[in-house]
mmCIF file with all atom_site columns, C-alpha atoms and ligand atoms in Angstrom:
data_model
loop_
_atom_site.group_PDB
_atom_site.id
_atom_site.type_symbol
_atom_site.label_atom_id
_atom_site.label_alt_id
_atom_site.label_comp_id
_atom_site.label_asym_id
_atom_site.label_entity_id
_atom_site.label_seq_id
_atom_site.pdbx_PDB_ins_code
_atom_site.Cartn_x
_atom_site.Cartn_y
_atom_site.Cartn_z
_atom_site.occupancy
_atom_site.B_iso_or_equiv
_atom_site.pdbx_formal_charge
_atom_site.auth_seq_id
_atom_site.auth_comp_id
_atom_site.auth_asym_id
_atom_site.auth_atom_id
_atom_site.pdbx_PDB_model_num
ATOM   1   C CA  . MET O 1 1   ? 4.035   5.147   19.784 1.00 0.00 ? 1   MET O CA  1
ATOM   2   C CA  . ASP O 1 2   ? 1.701   2.689   18.046 1.00 0.00 ? 2   ASP O CA  1
ATOM   3   C CA  . ASP O 1 3   ? -1.854  2.888   19.354 1.00 0.00 ? 3   ASP O CA  1
ATOM   4   C CA  . PRO O 1 4   ? -3.457  -0.579  19.337 1.00 0.00 ? 4   PRO O CA  1
ATOM   5   C CA  . TYR O 1 5   ? -6.907  1.023   19.611 1.00 0.00 ? 5   TYR O CA  1
ATOM   6   C CA  . ARG O 1 6   ? -6.441  3.411   16.662 1.00 0.00 ? 6   ARG O CA  1
ATOM   7   C CA  . LYS O 1 7   ? -8.897  1.493   14.485 1.00 0.00 ? 7   LYS O CA  1
ATOM   8   C CA  . SER O 1 8   ? -11.210 0.019   17.120 1.00 0.00 ? 8   SER O CA  1
ATOM   9   C CA  . ALA O 1 9   ? -11.768 2.977   19.496 1.00 0.00 ? 9   ALA O CA  1
ATOM   10  C CA  . ARG O 1 10  ? -14.721 4.332   17.504 1.00 0.00 ? 10  ARG O CA  1
ATOM   11  C CA  . ILE O 1 11  ? -16.559 0.996   17.464 1.00 0.00 ? 11  ILE O CA  1
ATOM   12  C CA  . TYR O 1 12  ? -15.417 -0.290  20.896 1.00 0.00 ? 12  TYR O CA  1
ATOM   13  C CA  . ASP O 1 13  ? -18.588 0.715   22.763 1.00 0.00 ? 13  ASP O CA  1
ATOM   14  C CA  . ARG O 1 14  ? -20.913 -0.670  20.115 1.00 0.00 ? 14  ARG O CA  1
ATOM   15  C CA  . ILE O 1 15  ? -19.281 -4.086  20.573 1.00 0.00 ? 15  ILE O CA  1
ATOM   16  C CA  . PHE O 1 16  ? -18.551 -4.210  24.302 1.00 0.00 ? 16  PHE O CA  1
ATOM   17  C CA  . ASP O 1 17  ? -20.575 -1.655  26.258 1.00 0.00 ? 17  ASP O CA  1
ATOM   18  C CA  . GLY O 1 18  ? -23.771 -3.705  26.363 1.00 0.00 ? 18  GLY O CA  1
ATOM   19  C CA  . MET O 1 19  ? -21.917 -6.782  27.634 1.00 0.00 ? 19  MET O CA  1
ATOM   20  C CA  . ASN O 1 20  ? -19.762 -4.932  30.161 1.00 0.00 ? 20  ASN O CA  1
ATOM   21  C CA  . LYS O 1 21  ? -22.266 -2.523  31.708 1.00 0.00 ? 21  LYS O CA  1
ATOM   22  C CA  . GLY O 1 22  ? -23.628 -5.164  34.100 1.00 0.00 ? 22  GLY O CA  1
ATOM   23  C CA  . LEU O 1 23  ? -20.122 -5.741  35.523 1.00 0.00 ? 23  LEU O CA  1
ATOM   24  C CA  . LYS O 1 24  ? -19.731 -2.026  36.224 1.00 0.00 ? 24  LYS O CA  1
ATOM   25  C CA  . LEU O 1 25  ? -23.075 -1.879  38.002 1.00 0.00 ? 25  LEU O CA  1
ATOM   26  C CA  . VAL O 1 26  ? -22.036 -4.773  40.264 1.00 0.00 ? 26  VAL O CA  1
ATOM   27  C CA  . GLY O 1 27  ? -18.898 -2.751  41.109 1.00 0.00 ? 27  GLY O CA  1
ATOM   28  C CA  . ILE O 1 28  ? -20.988 0.299   42.015 1.00 0.00 ? 28  ILE O CA  1
ATOM   29  C CA  . ARG O 1 29  ? -23.150 -1.840  44.306 1.00 0.00 ? 29  ARG O CA  1
ATOM   30  C CA  . MET O 1 30  ? -19.998 -3.151  46.013 1.00 0.00 ? 30  MET O CA  1
ATOM   31  C CA  . PHE O 1 31  ? -18.686 0.346   46.694 1.00 0.00 ? 31  PHE O CA  1
ATOM   32  C CA  . ARG O 1 32  ? -21.229 3.172   46.737 1.00 0.00 ? 32  ARG O CA  1
ATOM   33  C CA  . PRO O 1 33  ? -19.567 6.421   45.703 1.00 0.00 ? 33  PRO O CA  1
ATOM   34  C CA  . THR O 1 34  ? -20.521 9.528   47.636 1.00 0.00 ? 34  THR O CA  1
ATOM   35  C CA  . LYS O 1 35  ? -20.420 13.230  46.761 1.00 0.00 ? 35  LYS O CA  1
ATOM   36  C CA  . GLY O 1 36  ? -16.944 14.740  46.590 1.00 0.00 ? 36  GLY O CA  1
ATOM   37  C CA  . MET O 1 37  ? -14.990 11.472  46.430 1.00 0.00 ? 37  MET O CA  1
ATOM   38  C CA  . ASN O 1 38  ? -11.927 11.392  44.198 1.00 0.00 ? 38  ASN O CA  1
ATOM   39  C CA  . ILE O 1 39  ? -12.220 8.497   41.759 1.00 0.00 ? 39  ILE O CA  1
ATOM   40  C CA  . LEU O 1 40  ? -9.619  7.333   39.235 1.00 0.00 ? 40  LEU O CA  1
ATOM   41  C CA  . ASP O 1 41  ? -10.230 4.886   36.390 1.00 0.00 ? 41  ASP O CA  1
ATOM   42  C CA  . VAL O 1 42  ? -6.919  3.356   35.243 1.00 0.00 ? 42  VAL O CA  1
ATOM   43  C CA  . GLY O 1 43  ? -7.152  2.262   31.600 1.00 0.00 ? 43  GLY O CA  1
ATOM   44  C CA  . CYS O 1 44  ? -10.408 4.226   31.370 1.00 0.00 ? 44  CYS O CA  1
ATOM   45  C CA  . GLY O 1 45  ? -10.787 3.560   27.632 1.00 0.00 ? 45  GLY O CA  1
ATOM   46  C CA  . THR O 1 46  ? -13.801 5.306   26.135 1.00 0.00 ? 46  THR O CA  1
ATOM   47  C CA  . GLY O 1 47  ? -15.015 6.634   29.495 1.00 0.00 ? 47  GLY O CA  1
ATOM   48  C CA  . THR O 1 48  ? -18.209 4.564   29.812 1.00 0.00 ? 48  THR O CA  1
ATOM   49  C CA  . HIS O 1 49  ? -17.254 3.479   33.333 1.00 0.00 ? 49  HIS O CA  1
ATOM   50  C CA  . LEU O 1 50  ? -16.603 7.019   34.593 1.00 0.00 ? 50  LEU O CA  1
ATOM   51  C CA  . GLU O 1 51  ? -19.862 8.100   32.970 1.00 0.00 ? 51  GLU O CA  1
ATOM   52  C CA  . LEU O 1 52  ? -21.752 5.845   35.395 1.00 0.00 ? 52  LEU O CA  1
ATOM   53  C CA  . TYR O 1 53  ? -20.133 7.689   38.336 1.00 0.00 ? 53  TYR O CA  1
ATOM   54  C CA  . GLN O 1 54  ? -21.201 11.148  37.111 1.00 0.00 ? 54  GLN O CA  1
ATOM   55  C CA  . ARG O 1 55  ? -24.514 11.048  38.970 1.00 0.00 ? 55  ARG O CA  1
ATOM   56  C CA  . TYR O 1 56  ? -22.733 10.679  42.334 1.00 0.00 ? 56  TYR O CA  1
ATOM   57  C CA  . GLN O 1 57  ? -21.048 14.086  41.978 1.00 0.00 ? 57  GLN O CA  1
ATOM   58  C CA  . CYS O 1 58  ? -17.558 12.708  42.489 1.00 0.00 ? 58  CYS O CA  1
ATOM   59  C CA  . ASN O 1 59  ? -14.317 14.206  41.164 1.00 0.00 ? 59  ASN O CA  1
ATOM   60  C CA  . LEU O 1 60  ? -13.555 11.934  38.217 1.00 0.00 ? 60  LEU O CA  1
ATOM   61  C CA  . SER O 1 61  ? -10.150 11.192  36.697 1.00 0.00 ? 61  SER O CA  1
ATOM   62  C CA  . GLY O 1 62  ? -9.238  8.830   33.876 1.00 0.00 ? 62  GLY O CA  1
ATOM   63  C CA  . LEU O 1 63  ? -5.836  7.661   32.696 1.00 0.00 ? 63  LEU O CA  1
ATOM   64  C CA  . ASP O 1 64  ? -5.158  5.780   29.469 1.00 0.00 ? 64  ASP O CA  1
ATOM   65  C CA  . LEU O 1 65  ? -2.278  4.974   27.151 1.00 0.00 ? 65  LEU O CA  1
ATOM   66  C CA  . SER O 1 66  ? -4.387  5.226   24.001 1.00 0.00 ? 66  SER O CA  1
ATOM   67  C CA  . GLN O 1 67  ? -4.982  8.635   22.439 1.00 0.00 ? 67  GLN O CA  1
ATOM   68  C CA  . SER O 1 68  ? -7.832  7.213   20.336 1.00 0.00 ? 68  SER O CA  1
ATOM   69  C CA  . MET O 1 69  ? -9.678  5.787   23.343 1.00 0.00 ? 69  MET O CA  1
ATOM   70  C CA  . LEU O 1 70  ? -9.172  9.042   25.274 1.00 0.00 ? 70  LEU O CA  1
ATOM   71  C CA  . GLN O 1 71  ? -10.584 11.054  22.377 1.00 0.00 ? 71  GLN O CA  1
ATOM   72  C CA  . VAL O 1 72  ? -13.833 9.065   22.584 1.00 0.00 ? 72  VAL O CA  1
ATOM   73  C CA  . ALA O 1 73  ? -13.812 9.464   26.396 1.00 0.00 ? 73  ALA O CA  1
ATOM   74  C CA  . SER O 1 74  ? -13.292 13.201  26.079 1.00 0.00 ? 74  SER O CA  1
ATOM   75  C CA  . ASN O 1 75  ? -16.231 13.564  23.668 1.00 0.00 ? 75  ASN O CA  1
ATOM   76  C CA  . ARG O 1 76  ? -18.375 11.594  26.097 1.00 0.00 ? 76  ARG O CA  1
ATOM   77  C CA  . LEU O 1 77  ? -17.378 13.126  29.423 1.00 0.00 ? 77  LEU O CA  1
ATOM   78  C CA  . LYS O 1 78  ? -16.543 16.693  28.350 1.00 0.00 ? 78  LYS O CA  1
ATOM   79  C CA  . SER O 1 79  ? -15.487 18.710  31.406 1.00 0.00 ? 79  SER O CA  1
ATOM   80  C CA  . THR O 1 80  ? -16.970 16.276  33.955 1.00 0.00 ? 80  THR O CA  1
ATOM   81  C CA  . ALA O 1 81  ? -13.692 14.312  34.168 1.00 0.00 ? 81  ALA O CA  1
ATOM   82  C CA  . GLN O 1 82  ? -9.985  15.083  34.120 1.00 0.00 ? 82  GLN O CA  1
ATOM   83  C CA  . LEU O 1 83  ? -8.500  12.801  31.478 1.00 0.00 ? 83  LEU O CA  1
ATOM   84  C CA  . ALA O 1 84  ? -4.780  12.132  31.122 1.00 0.00 ? 84  ALA O CA  1
ATOM   85  C CA  . LEU O 1 85  ? -2.758  10.370  28.462 1.00 0.00 ? 85  LEU O CA  1
ATOM   86  C CA  . GLY O 1 86  ? -0.147  8.235   30.177 1.00 0.00 ? 86  GLY O CA  1
ATOM   87  C CA  . ASP O 1 87  ? 1.201   4.912   31.306 1.00 0.00 ? 87  ASP O CA  1
ATOM   88  C CA  . ALA O 1 88  ? -0.231  3.389   34.457 1.00 0.00 ? 88  ALA O CA  1
ATOM   89  C CA  . THR O 1 89  ? 3.279   2.371   35.555 1.00 0.00 ? 89  THR O CA  1
ATOM   90  C CA  . SER O 1 90  ? 3.974   6.028   36.263 1.00 0.00 ? 90  SER O CA  1
ATOM   91  C CA  . MET O 1 91  ? 0.840   7.962   37.076 1.00 0.00 ? 91  MET O CA  1
ATOM   92  C CA  . PRO O 1 92  ? 0.717   11.768  37.032 1.00 0.00 ? 92  PRO O CA  1
ATOM   93  C CA  . TYR O 1 93  ? -0.924  12.006  40.468 1.00 0.00 ? 93  TYR O CA  1
ATOM   94  C CA  . GLU O 1 94  ? 0.325   12.790  43.942 1.00 0.00 ? 94  GLU O CA  1
ATOM   95  C CA  . ASN O 1 95  ? 0.383   10.192  46.732 1.00 0.00 ? 95  ASN O CA  1
ATOM   96  C CA  . ALA O 1 96  ? -2.841  9.316   48.572 1.00 0.00 ? 96  ALA O CA  1
ATOM   97  C CA  . ARG O 1 97  ? -5.152  11.334  46.315 1.00 0.00 ? 97  ARG O CA  1
ATOM   98  C CA  . PHE O 1 98  ? -7.978  8.900   45.494 1.00 0.00 ? 98  PHE O CA  1
ATOM   99  C CA  . ASP O 1 99  ? -10.802 7.308   47.516 1.00 0.00 ? 99  ASP O CA  1
ATOM   100 C CA  . LEU O 1 100 ? -11.404 4.726   44.816 1.00 0.00 ? 100 LEU O CA  1
ATOM   101 C CA  . VAL O 1 101 ? -9.169  3.468   42.006 1.00 0.00 ? 101 VAL O CA  1
ATOM   102 C CA  . ILE O 1 102 ? -10.790 1.304   39.318 1.00 0.00 ? 102 ILE O CA  1
ATOM   103 C CA  . ALA O 1 103 ? -9.008  -0.964  36.838 1.00 0.00 ? 103 ALA O CA  1
ATOM   104 C CA  . MET O 1 104 ? -11.421 -2.787  34.564 1.00 0.00 ? 104 MET O CA  1
ATOM   105 C CA  . LEU O 1 105 ? -10.236 -5.114  31.797 1.00 0.00 ? 105 LEU O CA  1
ATOM   106 C CA  . ALA O 1 106 ? -6.890  -3.339  31.776 1.00 0.00 ? 106 ALA O CA  1
ATOM   107 C CA  . LEU O 1 107 ? -4.526  -5.599  33.733 1.00 0.00 ? 107 LEU O CA  1
ATOM   108 C CA  . HIS O 1 108 ? -5.012  -8.676  31.516 1.00 0.00 ? 108 HIS O CA  1
ATOM   109 C CA  . GLU O 1 109 ? -3.785  -6.819  28.459 1.00 0.00 ? 109 GLU O CA  1
ATOM   110 C CA  . MET O 1 110 ? -0.630  -5.441  30.083 1.00 0.00 ? 110 MET O CA  1
ATOM   111 C CA  . SER O 1 111 ? 2.653   -7.343  29.899 1.00 0.00 ? 111 SER O CA  1
ATOM   112 C CA  . PRO O 1 112 ? 3.280   -9.539  32.975 1.00 0.00 ? 112 PRO O CA  1
ATOM   113 C CA  . LYS O 1 113 ? 6.299   -7.416  33.867 1.00 0.00 ? 113 LYS O CA  1
ATOM   114 C CA  . ILE O 1 114 ? 4.323   -4.221  34.380 1.00 0.00 ? 114 ILE O CA  1
ATOM   115 C CA  . ARG O 1 115 ? 1.244   -5.593  36.182 1.00 0.00 ? 115 ARG O CA  1
ATOM   116 C CA  . PRO O 1 116 ? 2.899   -5.485  39.646 1.00 0.00 ? 116 PRO O CA  1
ATOM   117 C CA  . GLN O 1 117 ? 4.267   -1.991  38.899 1.00 0.00 ? 117 GLN O CA  1
ATOM   118 C CA  . VAL O 1 118 ? 0.782   -0.769  38.007 1.00 0.00 ? 118 VAL O CA  1
ATOM   119 C CA  . LEU O 1 119 ? -0.662  -2.174  41.235 1.00 0.00 ? 119 LEU O CA  1
ATOM   120 C CA  . CYS O 1 120 ? 2.124   -0.474  43.207 1.00 0.00 ? 120 CYS O CA  1
ATOM   121 C CA  . GLU O 1 121 ? 1.227   2.812   41.523 1.00 0.00 ? 121 GLU O CA  1
ATOM   122 C CA  . ILE O 1 122 ? -2.454  2.270   42.321 1.00 0.00 ? 122 ILE O CA  1
ATOM   123 C CA  . LYS O 1 123 ? -1.529  1.740   45.988 1.00 0.00 ? 123 LYS O CA  1
ATOM   124 C CA  . ARG O 1 124 ? 0.636   4.873   45.946 1.00 0.00 ? 124 ARG O CA  1
ATOM   125 C CA  . VAL O 1 125 ? -2.149  7.165   44.687 1.00 0.00 ? 125 VAL O CA  1
ATOM   126 C CA  . LEU O 1 126 ? -4.804  5.570   46.921 1.00 0.00 ? 126 LEU O CA  1
ATOM   127 C CA  . LYS O 1 127 ? -5.786  7.157   50.240 1.00 0.00 ? 127 LYS O CA  1
ATOM   128 C CA  . LYS O 1 128 ? -4.986  5.111   53.333 1.00 0.00 ? 128 LYS O CA  1
ATOM   129 C CA  . ASP O 1 129 ? -8.639  4.147   53.787 1.00 0.00 ? 129 ASP O CA  1
ATOM   130 C CA  . GLY O 1 130 ? -9.331  3.995   50.034 1.00 0.00 ? 130 GLY O CA  1
ATOM   131 C CA  . ARG O 1 131 ? -10.529 1.026   47.992 1.00 0.00 ? 131 ARG O CA  1
ATOM   132 C CA  . ILE O 1 132 ? -9.506  -0.582  44.706 1.00 0.00 ? 132 ILE O CA  1
ATOM   133 C CA  . LEU O 1 133 ? -12.096 -2.025  42.352 1.00 0.00 ? 133 LEU O CA  1
ATOM   134 C CA  . LEU O 1 134 ? -10.619 -4.653  40.039 1.00 0.00 ? 134 LEU O CA  1
ATOM   135 C CA  . ILE O 1 135 ? -12.706 -6.212  37.274 1.00 0.00 ? 135 ILE O CA  1
ATOM   136 C CA  . ASP O 1 136 ? -11.183 -8.675  34.831 1.00 0.00 ? 136 ASP O CA  1
ATOM   137 C CA  . PHE O 1 137 ? -11.399 -12.135 33.287 1.00 0.00 ? 137 PHE O CA  1
ATOM   138 C CA  . HIS O 1 138 ? -11.767 -15.039 35.697 1.00 0.00 ? 138 HIS O CA  1
ATOM   139 C CA  . ASN O 1 139 ? -10.547 -18.603 35.448 1.00 0.00 ? 139 ASN O CA  1
ATOM   140 C CA  . GLY O 1 140 ? -13.837 -20.424 36.011 1.00 0.00 ? 140 GLY O CA  1
ATOM   141 C CA  . PRO O 1 141 ? -15.096 -22.927 36.901 1.00 0.00 ? 141 PRO O CA  1
ATOM   142 C CA  . TYR O 1 142 ? -17.200 -22.243 33.830 1.00 0.00 ? 142 TYR O CA  1
ATOM   143 C CA  . GLN O 1 143 ? -20.927 -22.923 34.158 1.00 0.00 ? 143 GLN O CA  1
ATOM   144 C CA  . PRO O 1 144 ? -22.877 -24.554 31.344 1.00 0.00 ? 144 PRO O CA  1
ATOM   145 C CA  . PHE O 1 145 ? -23.909 -22.911 29.070 1.00 0.00 ? 145 PHE O CA  1
ATOM   146 C CA  . GLN O 1 146 ? -23.464 -19.239 29.951 1.00 0.00 ? 146 GLN O CA  1
ATOM   147 C CA  . GLY O 1 147 ? -19.831 -19.681 30.985 1.00 0.00 ? 147 GLY O CA  1
ATOM   148 C CA  . TRP O 1 148 ? -18.897 -21.639 27.866 1.00 0.00 ? 148 TRP O CA  1
ATOM   149 C CA  . VAL O 1 149 ? -20.508 -19.102 25.521 1.00 0.00 ? 149 VAL O CA  1
ATOM   150 C CA  . SER O 1 150 ? -18.956 -16.170 27.402 1.00 0.00 ? 150 SER O CA  1
ATOM   151 C CA  . LYS O 1 151 ? -15.511 -17.840 27.391 1.00 0.00 ? 151 LYS O CA  1
ATOM   152 C CA  . GLY O 1 152 ? -15.821 -18.464 23.624 1.00 0.00 ? 152 GLY O CA  1
ATOM   153 C CA  . ILE O 1 153 ? -16.658 -14.805 22.967 1.00 0.00 ? 153 ILE O CA  1
ATOM   154 C CA  . ILE O 1 154 ? -13.724 -13.683 25.154 1.00 0.00 ? 154 ILE O CA  1
ATOM   155 C CA  . ILE O 1 155 ? -11.244 -15.903 23.269 1.00 0.00 ? 155 ILE O CA  1
ATOM   156 C CA  . ILE O 1 156 ? -12.468 -14.613 19.898 1.00 0.00 ? 156 ILE O CA  1
ATOM   157 C CA  . ALA O 1 157 ? -12.236 -10.983 21.082 1.00 0.00 ? 157 ALA O CA  1
ATOM   158 C CA  . GLU O 1 158 ? -8.750  -11.464 22.539 1.00 0.00 ? 158 GLU O CA  1
ATOM   159 C CA  . LEU O 1 159 ? -7.524  -13.180 19.347 1.00 0.00 ? 159 LEU O CA  1
ATOM   160 C CA  . ALA O 1 160 ? -8.997  -10.372 17.245 1.00 0.00 ? 160 ALA O CA  1
ATOM   161 C CA  . ALA O 1 161 ? -7.102  -7.807  19.337 1.00 0.00 ? 161 ALA O CA  1
ATOM   162 C CA  . GLY O 1 162 ? -3.763  -9.054  17.999 1.00 0.00 ? 162 GLY O CA  1
ATOM   163 C CA  . ARG O 1 163 ? -0.864  -11.350 18.853 1.00 0.00 ? 163 ARG O CA  1
ATOM   164 C CA  . ASN O 1 164 ? 0.659   -9.414  21.756 1.00 0.00 ? 164 ASN O CA  1
ATOM   165 C CA  . HIS O 1 165 ? -2.727  -8.788  23.279 1.00 0.00 ? 165 HIS O CA  1
ATOM   166 C CA  . PHE O 1 166 ? -3.545  -12.500 23.111 1.00 0.00 ? 166 PHE O CA  1
ATOM   167 C CA  . ILE O 1 167 ? -0.175  -13.525 24.583 1.00 0.00 ? 167 ILE O CA  1
ATOM   168 C CA  . ASN O 1 168 ? -0.706  -11.179 27.544 1.00 0.00 ? 168 ASN O CA  1
ATOM   169 C CA  . TYR O 1 169 ? -4.260  -12.449 28.044 1.00 0.00 ? 169 TYR O CA  1
ATOM   170 C CA  . ARG O 1 170 ? -3.063  -16.094 28.027 1.00 0.00 ? 170 ARG O CA  1
ATOM   171 C CA  . ASN O 1 171 ? -0.322  -15.263 30.500 1.00 0.00 ? 171 ASN O CA  1
ATOM   172 C CA  . PHE O 1 172 ? -2.787  -13.460 32.781 1.00 0.00 ? 172 PHE O CA  1
ATOM   173 C CA  . MET O 1 173 ? -5.084  -16.495 32.828 1.00 0.00 ? 173 MET O CA  1
ATOM   174 C CA  . ASN O 1 174 ? -2.285  -19.058 33.209 1.00 0.00 ? 174 ASN O CA  1
ATOM   175 C CA  . GLU O 1 175 ? -0.667  -17.089 36.037 1.00 0.00 ? 175 GLU O CA  1
ATOM   176 C CA  . GLY O 1 176 ? -3.871  -17.053 38.110 1.00 0.00 ? 176 GLY O CA  1
ATOM   177 C CA  . GLY O 1 177 ? -5.421  -13.719 37.063 1.00 0.00 ? 177 GLY O CA  1
ATOM   178 C CA  . LEU O 1 178 ? -6.535  -11.190 39.646 1.00 0.00 ? 178 LEU O CA  1
ATOM   179 C CA  . ASP O 1 179 ? -6.420  -13.662 42.563 1.00 0.00 ? 179 ASP O CA  1
ATOM   180 C CA  . ARG O 1 180 ? -2.676  -14.113 42.139 1.00 0.00 ? 180 ARG O CA  1
ATOM   181 C CA  . LEU O 1 181 ? -1.958  -10.395 41.676 1.00 0.00 ? 181 LEU O CA  1
ATOM   182 C CA  . ILE O 1 182 ? -4.034  -9.459  44.729 1.00 0.00 ? 182 ILE O CA  1
ATOM   183 C CA  . ASN O 1 183 ? -2.149  -12.045 46.773 1.00 0.00 ? 183 ASN O CA  1
ATOM   184 C CA  . GLN O 1 184 ? 1.261   -10.942 45.516 1.00 0.00 ? 184 GLN O CA  1
ATOM   185 C CA  . GLN O 1 185 ? 0.524   -7.334  46.428 1.00 0.00 ? 185 GLN O CA  1
ATOM   186 C CA  . SER O 1 186 ? -0.708  -8.298  49.931 1.00 0.00 ? 186 SER O CA  1
ATOM   187 C CA  . LEU O 1 187 ? -4.057  -6.671  49.221 1.00 0.00 ? 187 LEU O CA  1
ATOM   188 C CA  . GLN O 1 188 ? -7.099  -7.781  51.211 1.00 0.00 ? 188 GLN O CA  1
ATOM   189 C CA  . ILE O 1 189 ? -10.286 -8.803  49.472 1.00 0.00 ? 189 ILE O CA  1
ATOM   190 C CA  . GLU O 1 190 ? -13.263 -7.074  51.063 1.00 0.00 ? 190 GLU O CA  1
ATOM   191 C CA  . LYS O 1 191 ? -15.920 -8.202  48.586 1.00 0.00 ? 191 LYS O CA  1
ATOM   192 C CA  . GLN O 1 192 ? -15.765 -10.546 45.638 1.00 0.00 ? 192 GLN O CA  1
ATOM   193 C CA  . GLN O 1 193 ? -18.186 -11.735 42.996 1.00 0.00 ? 193 GLN O CA  1
ATOM   194 C CA  . VAL O 1 194 ? -17.683 -14.109 40.077 1.00 0.00 ? 194 VAL O CA  1
ATOM   195 C CA  . VAL O 1 195 ? -20.221 -13.561 37.299 1.00 0.00 ? 195 VAL O CA  1
ATOM   196 C CA  . ALA O 1 196 ? -21.093 -14.446 33.690 1.00 0.00 ? 196 ALA O CA  1
ATOM   197 C CA  . GLY O 1 197 ? -20.809 -18.186 34.282 1.00 0.00 ? 197 GLY O CA  1
ATOM   198 C CA  . GLY O 1 198 ? -17.356 -17.931 35.868 1.00 0.00 ? 198 GLY O CA  1
ATOM   199 C CA  . THR O 1 199 ? -15.716 -15.751 33.218 1.00 0.00 ? 199 THR O CA  1
ATOM   200 C CA  . PHE O 1 200 ? -15.468 -12.405 35.066 1.00 0.00 ? 200 PHE O CA  1
ATOM   201 C CA  . GLY O 1 201 ? -14.282 -11.570 38.568 1.00 0.00 ? 201 GLY O CA  1
ATOM   202 C CA  . ILE O 1 202 ? -15.171 -8.359  40.410 1.00 0.00 ? 202 ILE O CA  1
ATOM   203 C CA  . TYR O 1 203 ? -13.069 -7.612  43.486 1.00 0.00 ? 203 TYR O CA  1
ATOM   204 C CA  . LEU O 1 204 ? -13.175 -4.797  45.989 1.00 0.00 ? 204 LEU O CA  1
ATOM   205 C CA  . VAL O 1 205 ? -9.806  -4.746  47.751 1.00 0.00 ? 205 VAL O CA  1
ATOM   206 C CA  . ARG O 1 206 ? -7.861  -2.564  50.133 1.00 0.00 ? 206 ARG O CA  1
HETATM 207 C C1  . SAM H 2 .   ? -9.970  -3.489  27.132 1.00 0.00 ? 1   SAM H C1  1
HETATM 208 S S1  . SAM H 2 .   ? -9.815  -1.759  27.359 1.00 0.00 ? 1   SAM H S1  1
HETATM 209 C C2  . SAM H 2 .   ? -10.927 -1.490  28.730 1.00 0.00 ? 1   SAM H C2  1
HETATM 210 C C3  . SAM H 2 .   ? -11.346 -0.066  28.838 1.00 0.00 ? 1   SAM H C3  1
HETATM 211 C C4  . SAM H 2 .   ? -12.283 0.246   30.021 1.00 0.00 ? 1   SAM H C4  1
HETATM 212 N N1  . SAM H 2 .   ? -11.623 0.041   31.288 1.00 0.00 ? 1   SAM H N1  1
HETATM 213 C C5  . SAM H 2 .   ? -13.561 -0.562  29.942 1.00 0.00 ? 1   SAM H C5  1
HETATM 214 O O1  . SAM H 2 .   ? -13.736 -1.465  30.746 1.00 0.00 ? 1   SAM H O1  1
HETATM 215 O O2  . SAM H 2 .   ? -14.361 -0.278  29.032 1.00 0.00 ? 1   SAM H O2  1
HETATM 216 C C6  . SAM H 2 .   ? -8.224  -1.606  28.165 1.00 0.00 ? 1   SAM H C6  1
HETATM 217 C C7  . SAM H 2 .   ? -7.731  -0.180  28.248 1.00 0.00 ? 1   SAM H C7  1
HETATM 218 O O3  . SAM H 2 .   ? -6.526  -0.167  29.030 1.00 0.00 ? 1   SAM H O3  1
HETATM 219 C C8  . SAM H 2 .   ? -5.621  0.744   28.436 1.00 0.00 ? 1   SAM H C8  1
HETATM 220 N N2  . SAM H 2 .   ? -4.250  0.414   28.844 1.00 0.00 ? 1   SAM H N2  1
HETATM 221 C C9  . SAM H 2 .   ? -3.545  -0.693  28.540 1.00 0.00 ? 1   SAM H C9  1
HETATM 222 N N3  . SAM H 2 .   ? -2.309  -0.630  29.067 1.00 0.00 ? 1   SAM H N3  1
HETATM 223 C C10 . SAM H 2 .   ? -2.227  0.550   29.734 1.00 0.00 ? 1   SAM H C10 1
HETATM 224 C C11 . SAM H 2 .   ? -1.215  1.205   30.487 1.00 0.00 ? 1   SAM H C11 1
HETATM 225 N N4  . SAM H 2 .   ? -0.002  0.637   30.656 1.00 0.00 ? 1   SAM H N4  1
HETATM 226 N N5  . SAM H 2 .   ? -1.476  2.411   31.015 1.00 0.00 ? 1   SAM H N5  1
HETATM 227 C C12 . SAM H 2 .   ? -2.698  3.002   30.840 1.00 0.00 ? 1   SAM H C12 1
HETATM 228 N N6  . SAM H 2 .   ? -3.690  2.430   30.137 1.00 0.00 ? 1   SAM H N6  1
HETATM 229 C C13 . SAM H 2 .   ? -3.459  1.228   29.591 1.00 0.00 ? 1   SAM H C13 1
HETATM 230 C C14 . SAM H 2 .   ? -5.861  0.563   26.944 1.00 0.00 ? 1   SAM H C14 1
HETATM 231 O O4  . SAM H 2 .   ? -5.390  1.652   26.182 1.00 0.00 ? 1   SAM H O4  1
HETATM 232 C C15 . SAM H 2 .   ? -7.378  0.411   26.901 1.00 0.00 ? 1   SAM H C15 1
HETATM 233 O O5  . SAM H 2 .   ? -8.031  1.650   26.743 1.00 0.00 ? 1   SAM H O5  1
#
């Protein structure tokens, strides 16, 4: 299968990690991990998000469709995380295994058809009292000037990622983004923060 990240995986962190780290730290403040928790990052990419959870001595798992992204994650995380190559529509985990499932900047790039399937899978592998941390693009209102600049950078990055990627991003935004998906799946928002001038939403749901 074609790997859309074949060329960009090696430079992904140099471009995005600085910008995205703040979002991840907000997520950690929303849900403090504790020792021994089982945590899954769906669409874990290069593993920078799981790396931030290492200090909490949790059991870390990452799932991604891209072999190139997983290779970078594996070099970074070594044996501190169980990484799996696979599609989030059919996860290789038993029911009710995780205390926290994270999906950051993954849902917007999936086709609209599979987004509900992925959320159903997340619910399946989540413990009854577990939480889901969703971080993705948000539909404003965009604040001057931070929001406008951030929105401009996002559009350029999404265009650069290719036609299909951009179509899925546009659909995600036009269809109401995370708010709509959370509603459709009858998930309850426990905490929510909109940051970067209205361009990113961080949601803790159950
Ligand atoms: C924009 S990157 C974000 C990576 C990481 N979550 C972060 O925030 O740095 C999106 C990731 O989602 C993965 N992805 C996309 N569709 C997927 C699917 N159906 N199943 C698993 N991973 C998927 C991609 O391979 C990519 O690594």
